[in-house]
Coordinates of C-alpha atoms (C1' of nucleotides) in Angstrom, one line a residue:
Chain A
M1 CA 82.0 84.0 62.9
T2 CA 84.5 85.3 64.7
F3 CA 85.0 84.6 69.5
S4 CA 84.2 87.9 69.7
Q5 CA 81.7 87.9 67.0
Q6 CA 79.7 84.7 68.5
L7 CA 80.1 86.5 72.0
I8 CA 78.5 89.7 71.3
T9 CA 75.3 88.1 69.7
W10 CA 74.4 86.0 72.4
Y11 CA 75.0 89.2 74.8
R12 CA 72.8 91.2 72.5
N13 CA 70.0 88.0 72.8
N14 CA 70.6 87.1 76.5
K15 CA 71.3 89.9 78.1
R16 CA 69.8 91.5 81.7
D17 CA 68.1 94.3 81.6
L18 CA 69.8 96.3 84.1
P19 CA 69.4 100.1 85.3
C20 CA 73.3 100.4 85.0
R21 CA 72.8 99.2 80.9
R22 CA 70.6 102.2 80.2
T23 CA 73.9 104.6 80.0
K24 CA 77.3 105.5 79.3
D25 CA 77.4 108.7 81.2
P26 CA 81.0 107.6 83.2
Y27 CA 79.5 109.5 86.2
F28 CA 76.9 106.2 86.4
I29 CA 79.3 103.9 84.9
W30 CA 81.6 104.6 87.5
L31 CA 79.4 104.4 90.2
S32 CA 77.7 101.4 88.7
E33 CA 81.1 99.5 88.7
I34 CA 82.7 100.5 92.2
I35 CA 78.9 99.8 93.9
M36 CA 79.2 96.2 91.8
Q37 CA 82.7 95.7 93.6
Q38 CA 82.8 91.7 95.1
T39 CA 79.4 92.6 95.1
R40 CA 76.9 90.7 93.3
I41 CA 74.8 92.7 90.4
E42 CA 71.6 91.7 92.4
Q43 CA 72.4 93.2 95.4
G44 CA 74.1 95.7 94.6
T45 CA 71.5 96.8 91.9
P46 CA 69.0 98.9 94.5
Y47 CA 71.8 100.3 95.7
Y48 CA 73.0 101.7 92.4
E49 CA 69.1 103.3 92.3
R50 CA 69.3 104.5 95.8
F51 CA 72.9 106.9 94.6
V52 CA 71.3 107.9 91.7
D53 CA 68.6 109.0 93.0
A54 CA 70.3 110.9 95.5
Y55 CA 73.2 112.0 93.7
P56 CA 71.9 112.9 90.4
T57 CA 75.1 114.4 89.1
V58 CA 79.1 114.1 90.1
K59 CA 78.7 117.4 91.9
H60 CA 76.0 115.8 93.7
L61 CA 78.1 113.0 95.1
A62 CA 80.8 115.6 95.8
S63 CA 78.7 118.1 98.0
A64 CA 77.1 115.3 100.6
D65 CA 79.1 114.2 103.8
E66 CA 80.7 111.2 104.2
Q67 CA 78.4 110.1 106.8
E68 CA 75.6 110.8 104.3
V69 CA 77.2 108.5 102.1
L70 CA 78.5 105.9 104.2
K71 CA 74.9 105.9 105.4
L72 CA 73.5 105.1 101.9
W73 CA 76.2 102.8 101.4
Q74 CA 75.4 100.4 104.6
G75 CA 75.1 97.0 104.4
L76 CA 76.6 96.6 101.0
G77 CA 80.1 96.2 102.9
Y78 CA 83.3 96.7 101.9
Y79 CA 83.4 100.8 102.8
S80 CA 86.0 102.0 101.9
R81 CA 85.0 101.7 98.1
A82 CA 82.4 104.6 100.1
R83 CA 84.6 106.7 101.4
N84 CA 86.6 106.6 98.3
L85 CA 83.8 107.4 95.7
H86 CA 82.9 110.4 97.6
G87 CA 87.0 111.2 98.1
T88 CA 87.1 110.7 93.9
A89 CA 83.6 112.6 93.1
Q90 CA 85.6 115.8 95.2
E91 CA 89.0 115.0 93.0
I92 CA 86.8 115.2 89.5
M93 CA 85.3 118.8 90.9
T94 CA 88.2 120.4 91.8
G95 CA 90.9 118.6 90.4
Y96 CA 88.5 117.8 86.7
G97 CA 86.4 120.7 86.7
G98 CA 83.8 118.2 87.1
I99 CA 84.4 116.7 83.3
F100 CA 85.1 113.1 84.2
P101 CA 88.3 112.1 82.8
D102 CA 88.0 110.8 79.6
T103 CA 91.6 108.2 79.0
H104 CA 92.2 105.0 80.2
A105 CA 95.2 106.5 81.9
D106 CA 93.4 109.1 83.9
I107 CA 90.8 107.3 84.8
L108 CA 93.3 104.8 86.0
R109 CA 95.1 107.4 88.5
L110 CA 91.2 108.0 90.3
K111 CA 91.6 106.8 94.1
G112 CA 89.0 102.9 94.5
V113 CA 90.0 102.9 90.5
G114 CA 91.6 99.6 89.4
D115 CA 92.5 97.7 86.7
Y116 CA 89.2 96.1 86.7
T117 CA 87.1 99.4 86.8
A118 CA 89.5 102.1 84.5
A119 CA 89.0 99.0 81.4
A120 CA 85.0 98.7 81.9
I121 CA 85.0 102.6 81.3
A122 CA 87.2 103.1 79.4
S123 CA 85.3 100.8 77.2
I124 CA 82.1 101.1 77.7
C125 CA 82.0 104.6 78.0
F126 CA 84.8 105.9 75.5
D127 CA 84.8 102.8 73.3
Q128 CA 88.6 101.8 74.2
P129 CA 90.2 98.5 73.8
H130 CA 91.0 97.2 77.2
A131 CA 90.3 94.7 78.5
V132 CA 88.2 94.0 81.8
M133 CA 89.8 91.2 84.0
D134 CA 87.1 90.4 87.0
G135 CA 86.3 87.3 88.3
N136 CA 83.9 85.7 85.5
V137 CA 86.3 86.6 82.7
M138 CA 89.1 84.9 84.6
R139 CA 86.5 81.6 85.7
F140 CA 85.2 81.5 81.8
L141 CA 89.0 82.0 79.9
S142 CA 91.0 79.7 82.0
R143 CA 88.6 76.8 81.8
L144 CA 88.1 78.0 77.6
Y145 CA 92.1 77.6 77.4
G146 CA 91.7 74.8 80.0
I147 CA 94.7 77.1 82.6
A148 CA 95.3 74.8 85.4
E149 CA 97.3 77.2 87.1
S150 CA 95.9 79.7 90.1
I151 CA 94.5 82.6 89.3
D152 CA 95.6 84.2 92.4
R153 CA 99.3 84.5 90.3
P154 CA 99.6 87.8 88.6
E155 CA 101.5 85.5 85.6
T156 CA 98.3 83.6 85.5
K157 CA 96.1 86.8 85.6
K158 CA 98.9 88.2 83.0
T159 CA 98.2 85.0 80.5
I160 CA 94.5 85.3 80.3
R161 CA 94.4 89.1 80.2
A162 CA 96.4 88.9 76.8
I163 CA 94.1 86.0 76.0
A164 CA 91.0 88.9 76.2
E165 CA 93.3 92.1 74.9
K166 CA 94.1 89.0 71.5
N167 CA 89.9 88.3 71.4
I168 CA 88.7 92.2 72.3
D169 CA 86.1 93.9 69.7
H170 CA 88.1 96.9 68.4
R171 CA 84.6 98.2 66.6
N172 CA 82.0 97.3 70.4
P173 CA 85.3 96.8 73.2
G174 CA 82.2 97.8 75.8
D175 CA 79.8 95.3 74.9
F176 CA 82.6 92.4 74.7
N177 CA 83.9 93.3 77.5
Q178 CA 80.3 93.1 79.3
A179 CA 79.6 90.5 77.1
M180 CA 82.2 88.3 78.3
M181 CA 81.5 89.1 82.2
E182 CA 77.8 88.3 81.5
F183 CA 78.7 84.9 79.8
G184 CA 80.9 84.0 82.9
A185 CA 77.5 84.8 85.5
T186 CA 74.5 83.2 83.8
V187 CA 76.7 80.3 81.8
C188 CA 80.0 80.1 82.7
T189 CA 79.5 80.1 86.4
P190 CA 81.1 79.3 89.4
A191 CA 79.1 75.7 90.4
N192 CA 77.0 74.0 87.9
P193 CA 78.0 75.9 84.2
G194 CA 75.9 75.5 81.8
C195 CA 78.5 73.2 79.9
L196 CA 75.7 71.1 78.2
N197 CA 73.9 73.9 76.1
C198 CA 77.1 76.1 76.0
L199 CA 78.0 77.9 72.9
F200 CA 81.6 77.4 73.4
Q201 CA 81.6 73.7 74.7
R202 CA 83.5 72.8 71.3
Q203 CA 86.7 74.9 71.7
C204 CA 86.3 74.0 75.5
I205 CA 89.4 72.5 77.0
A206 CA 87.8 72.3 80.6
F207 CA 85.3 70.6 79.2
K208 CA 87.0 68.4 76.8
N209 CA 89.7 67.1 80.0
N210 CA 86.6 67.1 82.7
T211 CA 88.5 69.9 84.6
V212 CA 85.8 72.0 84.7
G213 CA 85.7 71.3 88.3
R214 CA 88.8 72.5 89.3
I215 CA 89.7 75.4 86.9
P216 CA 89.5 78.3 87.7
A217 CA 92.2 77.4 90.6
R218 CA 92.9 79.5 93.5
N219 CA 95.0 79.9 96.3
S220 CA 94.4 78.3 99.9
K221 CA 92.4 80.7 101.4
T222 CA 93.9 82.5 105.0
A223 CA 93.0 81.7 108.1
V224 CA 89.9 83.2 110.0
R225 CA 91.0 85.2 112.9
H226 CA 88.3 84.9 115.9
R227 CA 87.3 88.0 117.8
F228 CA 85.6 88.5 121.0
L229 CA 84.1 92.2 121.2
H230 CA 82.0 93.6 124.8
Y231 CA 79.7 96.4 123.4
L232 CA 78.8 98.9 126.6
V233 CA 74.9 99.9 124.6
I234 CA 74.9 103.2 127.3
T235 CA 71.6 104.9 127.2
V236 CA 71.0 108.3 129.6
T237 CA 67.2 109.4 130.1
E238 CA 67.8 113.4 130.0
R239 CA 64.4 115.6 130.3
G240 CA 62.6 112.8 128.7
T241 CA 64.7 112.4 125.4
E242 CA 66.7 109.2 125.9
F243 CA 70.0 109.6 124.3
I244 CA 72.2 106.9 123.4
C245 CA 76.4 106.6 123.5
L246 CA 77.7 105.8 120.0
N247 CA 82.1 105.5 119.1
K248 CA 83.3 107.0 115.6
R249 CA 85.5 103.4 114.8
T250 CA 89.0 105.4 112.7
G251 CA 92.4 103.9 112.1
S252 CA 93.1 101.1 110.1
D253 CA 90.8 98.1 111.6
I254 CA 87.1 97.4 110.1
W255 CA 84.7 99.4 109.7
K256 CA 86.3 102.8 109.6
N257 CA 84.1 106.2 109.7
M258 CA 81.2 103.8 110.6
Y259 CA 79.8 103.9 114.0
D260 CA 79.0 101.2 117.4
F261 CA 79.6 101.4 120.3
P262 CA 82.6 101.5 123.2
C263 CA 84.3 98.2 123.2
L264 CA 86.4 95.8 124.7
E265 CA 88.2 93.6 122.9
R266 CA 89.0 90.2 124.4
T267 CA 91.3 87.9 122.0
L268 CA 91.1 84.6 124.7
D269 CA 87.6 84.5 125.1
K270 CA 87.4 81.1 123.5
T271 CA 83.7 80.9 124.8
L272 CA 82.6 85.1 125.2
L273 CA 81.9 84.5 128.9
R274 CA 80.0 87.4 129.7
L275 CA 82.8 90.1 131.5
P276 CA 82.0 91.3 135.2
A277 CA 81.5 94.9 135.2
Q278 CA 84.5 96.3 136.4
E279 CA 86.3 95.3 134.1
F280 CA 84.8 98.3 131.5
D281 CA 85.9 100.9 134.1
E282 CA 88.4 101.8 132.2
L283 CA 85.9 102.7 129.4
L284 CA 83.7 104.9 132.0
N285 CA 85.9 107.1 134.0
S286 CA 83.3 106.2 136.7
A287 CA 82.1 104.1 139.1
T288 CA 81.4 100.3 138.1
P289 CA 77.9 99.6 136.4
E290 CA 75.4 98.0 137.2
F291 CA 74.5 96.1 133.9
G292 CA 70.9 96.0 132.4
E293 CA 70.5 93.6 129.9
V294 CA 73.0 91.8 128.9
S295 CA 72.5 89.6 125.0
N296 CA 73.1 86.1 124.1
P297 CA 76.1 86.1 121.5
F298 CA 75.9 87.7 118.0
I299 CA 78.2 86.0 115.4
H300 CA 79.3 87.8 112.8
I301 CA 81.1 86.6 110.0
L302 CA 83.8 88.6 107.7
T303 CA 86.0 87.5 104.9
H304 CA 88.8 86.5 107.1
Q305 CA 87.1 87.1 110.6
K306 CA 84.8 85.7 112.9
L307 CA 83.2 87.7 115.3
H308 CA 81.2 87.3 118.8
A309 CA 79.6 90.2 120.2
R310 CA 77.7 90.7 123.3
F311 CA 76.0 93.8 124.0
Y312 CA 75.8 94.7 127.8
R313 CA 73.4 97.6 128.3
I314 CA 73.5 99.9 131.3
H315 CA 71.2 103.1 132.1
Y316 CA 71.9 106.1 133.6
D317 CA 69.0 108.6 134.8
K318 CA 70.8 111.9 134.4
K319 CA 74.4 112.7 132.0
I320 CA 77.2 112.0 133.0
D321 CA 80.7 112.4 131.7
L322 CA 81.0 109.4 129.0
P323 CA 83.8 108.7 126.6
C324 CA 81.3 108.8 123.4
L325 CA 79.2 110.2 121.7
L326 CA 75.8 111.4 123.0
V327 CA 73.3 110.7 120.1
P328 CA 69.3 110.8 120.4
V329 CA 68.4 107.6 120.2
K330 CA 65.7 108.9 117.6
D331 CA 68.7 109.7 115.7
I332 CA 70.1 106.8 115.2
H333 CA 69.0 106.2 112.0
N334 CA 71.3 108.8 110.6
Y335 CA 74.7 107.2 111.7
P336 CA 76.0 104.4 109.1
V337 CA 76.6 101.3 111.7
P338 CA 77.5 98.3 110.4
K339 CA 75.3 94.8 109.6
L340 CA 76.8 93.8 113.5
I341 CA 75.2 96.9 115.4
D342 CA 72.1 96.7 112.9
R343 CA 71.4 93.7 113.9
Y344 CA 71.6 94.8 117.6
L345 CA 69.5 97.4 116.9
S346 CA 66.7 96.5 114.8
K347 CA 66.3 93.6 117.9
I348 CA 66.6 95.6 120.7
F349 CA 65.0 99.3 120.0
F350 CA 63.4 99.2 116.9
Chain B
dA1 C1' 103.2 87.9 96.6
dA2 C1' 100.3 88.4 100.7
dG3 C1' 96.8 90.3 104.1
dC4 C1' 92.8 93.2 104.4
dC5 C1' 88.3 95.1 104.2
dG6 C1' 81.8 93.2 104.6
dG7 C1' 78.3 91.1 103.2
dG8 C1' 74.6 87.5 101.3
dG9 C1' 73.7 84.0 98.5
dC10 C1' 74.4 79.4 97.2
dG11 C1' 74.9 73.9 97.0
Chain C
dC1 C1' 80.2 74.6 106.0
dG2 C1' 83.5 76.7 102.1
dC3 C1' 83.1 79.2 98.0
dC4 C1' 82.4 83.2 95.3
dC5 C1' 81.1 87.8 94.1
dA6 C1' 81.6 93.3 87.5
dG7 C1' 88.4 94.3 92.9
dG8 C1' 91.5 97.7 95.5
dC9 C1' 94.7 99.4 99.0
dT10 C1' 98.2 98.5 102.4
dT11 C1' 102.6 95.8 104.0

DNA sequence: AAGCCGGGGCG
DNA sequence: CGCCCAGGCTT
C-alpha cells in the first residue's frame, strides 16, 4: 500500500461527519473553505449552516447587502473574509455568468481565494491534483519528514508542498487533501499528538528523533500592541423612542465596515484612566457632557493587539447635532458589531 | 519577507 | 498565559 492509499483508507474509516462534506458543489465548498480559514471546524460549522440557509445559491449571496453578510459573519473574526466573499459572489454573477470557475488557475484569481482555497476547491470539486497546504498538512508532513526549519519560511513551505504533490492521489485528490488535513487535525495534533497508535509511526522522522514536540518550528511572534479606547455611548430619547449613536468603521484599521461607537484613542494611558468629560468635546461639537455610567475596563484580545476599553454613557432628552449614526436601540441587532461591542451591549442593554 | 487581520479553545 | 486554528491581503 502506498502512503496515499493508507491515508485515504484511514480517512474513509475515521472522518468526521461534517455538513460541508455532503456536497461537491463548488459554491458550498468555496463558502465552507472561506469560513474555515484560520478557524476551527467546530467554530465554523454553525456559521456554514447559517450561510447555506440564508444564501442557498451564489446568486442569493450576491444579492444580499454587505451589512447583512457581515451581520451573519459577526463573531467569527477576520471580517475581510466576509467582505471578499460577498464581493466575489457578485463577481461570479457578473463576470462568470453565475457559474463557478472550474479550473485551478481561474479559481485562484478570485478575491479572498489563495493557494490553499484554490487547491481545496479544484481538488474536491473538479478532481484536479493540487495539494493543499494548511496548518494541518504542514504539521503532519514536517514531522513525518523531520523538517526542522521554520514553516514560516516560503522555502520550507515549498519543500513540504513538493512532498505533498509527489504523494497526492491523482484519482482522488480531494479525498487525499481532506485526509491530510483530517489526520493533522485529529491525530497529528499540535499538542499531545497520537503518536503511540499512529499509522505512520515507523516512517515518522520526528518520532524517531524524539522531536515531535519541536516540529513544526515557527518564527518568533511579533509584539502585541496595547490600545486604550474610550467609547462614548450616547443615547437620545425622542418622542418615546430611544436612539443610540453608532459609528461605522472605515479605513484600514481593525473591524472595517463594522459598527462601534464614537471613540477617543489614547496610546500612553497605561492604566486606562477615566478621561475627564471635556476631552470628548472634540467628538461632540457641543458643550461638555455629563456622564452617566462609566464602565469598568473591558479587555479584548486580538492576535497582535490587546484592547483596553472603557464605555462612557451620555444621555440627551432630545436630538442634538451628533457626528454619528442615530439608530433606534431596538434596531441594533441589524448592525454588525465586533465582539467587544457585543459584549458591552449585552451587559448594559440586553 | 514581514505585518496585519478576530475570536475561541486548549494545555 | 502562550499557542494554534481547513489563510489571504497589503506593504
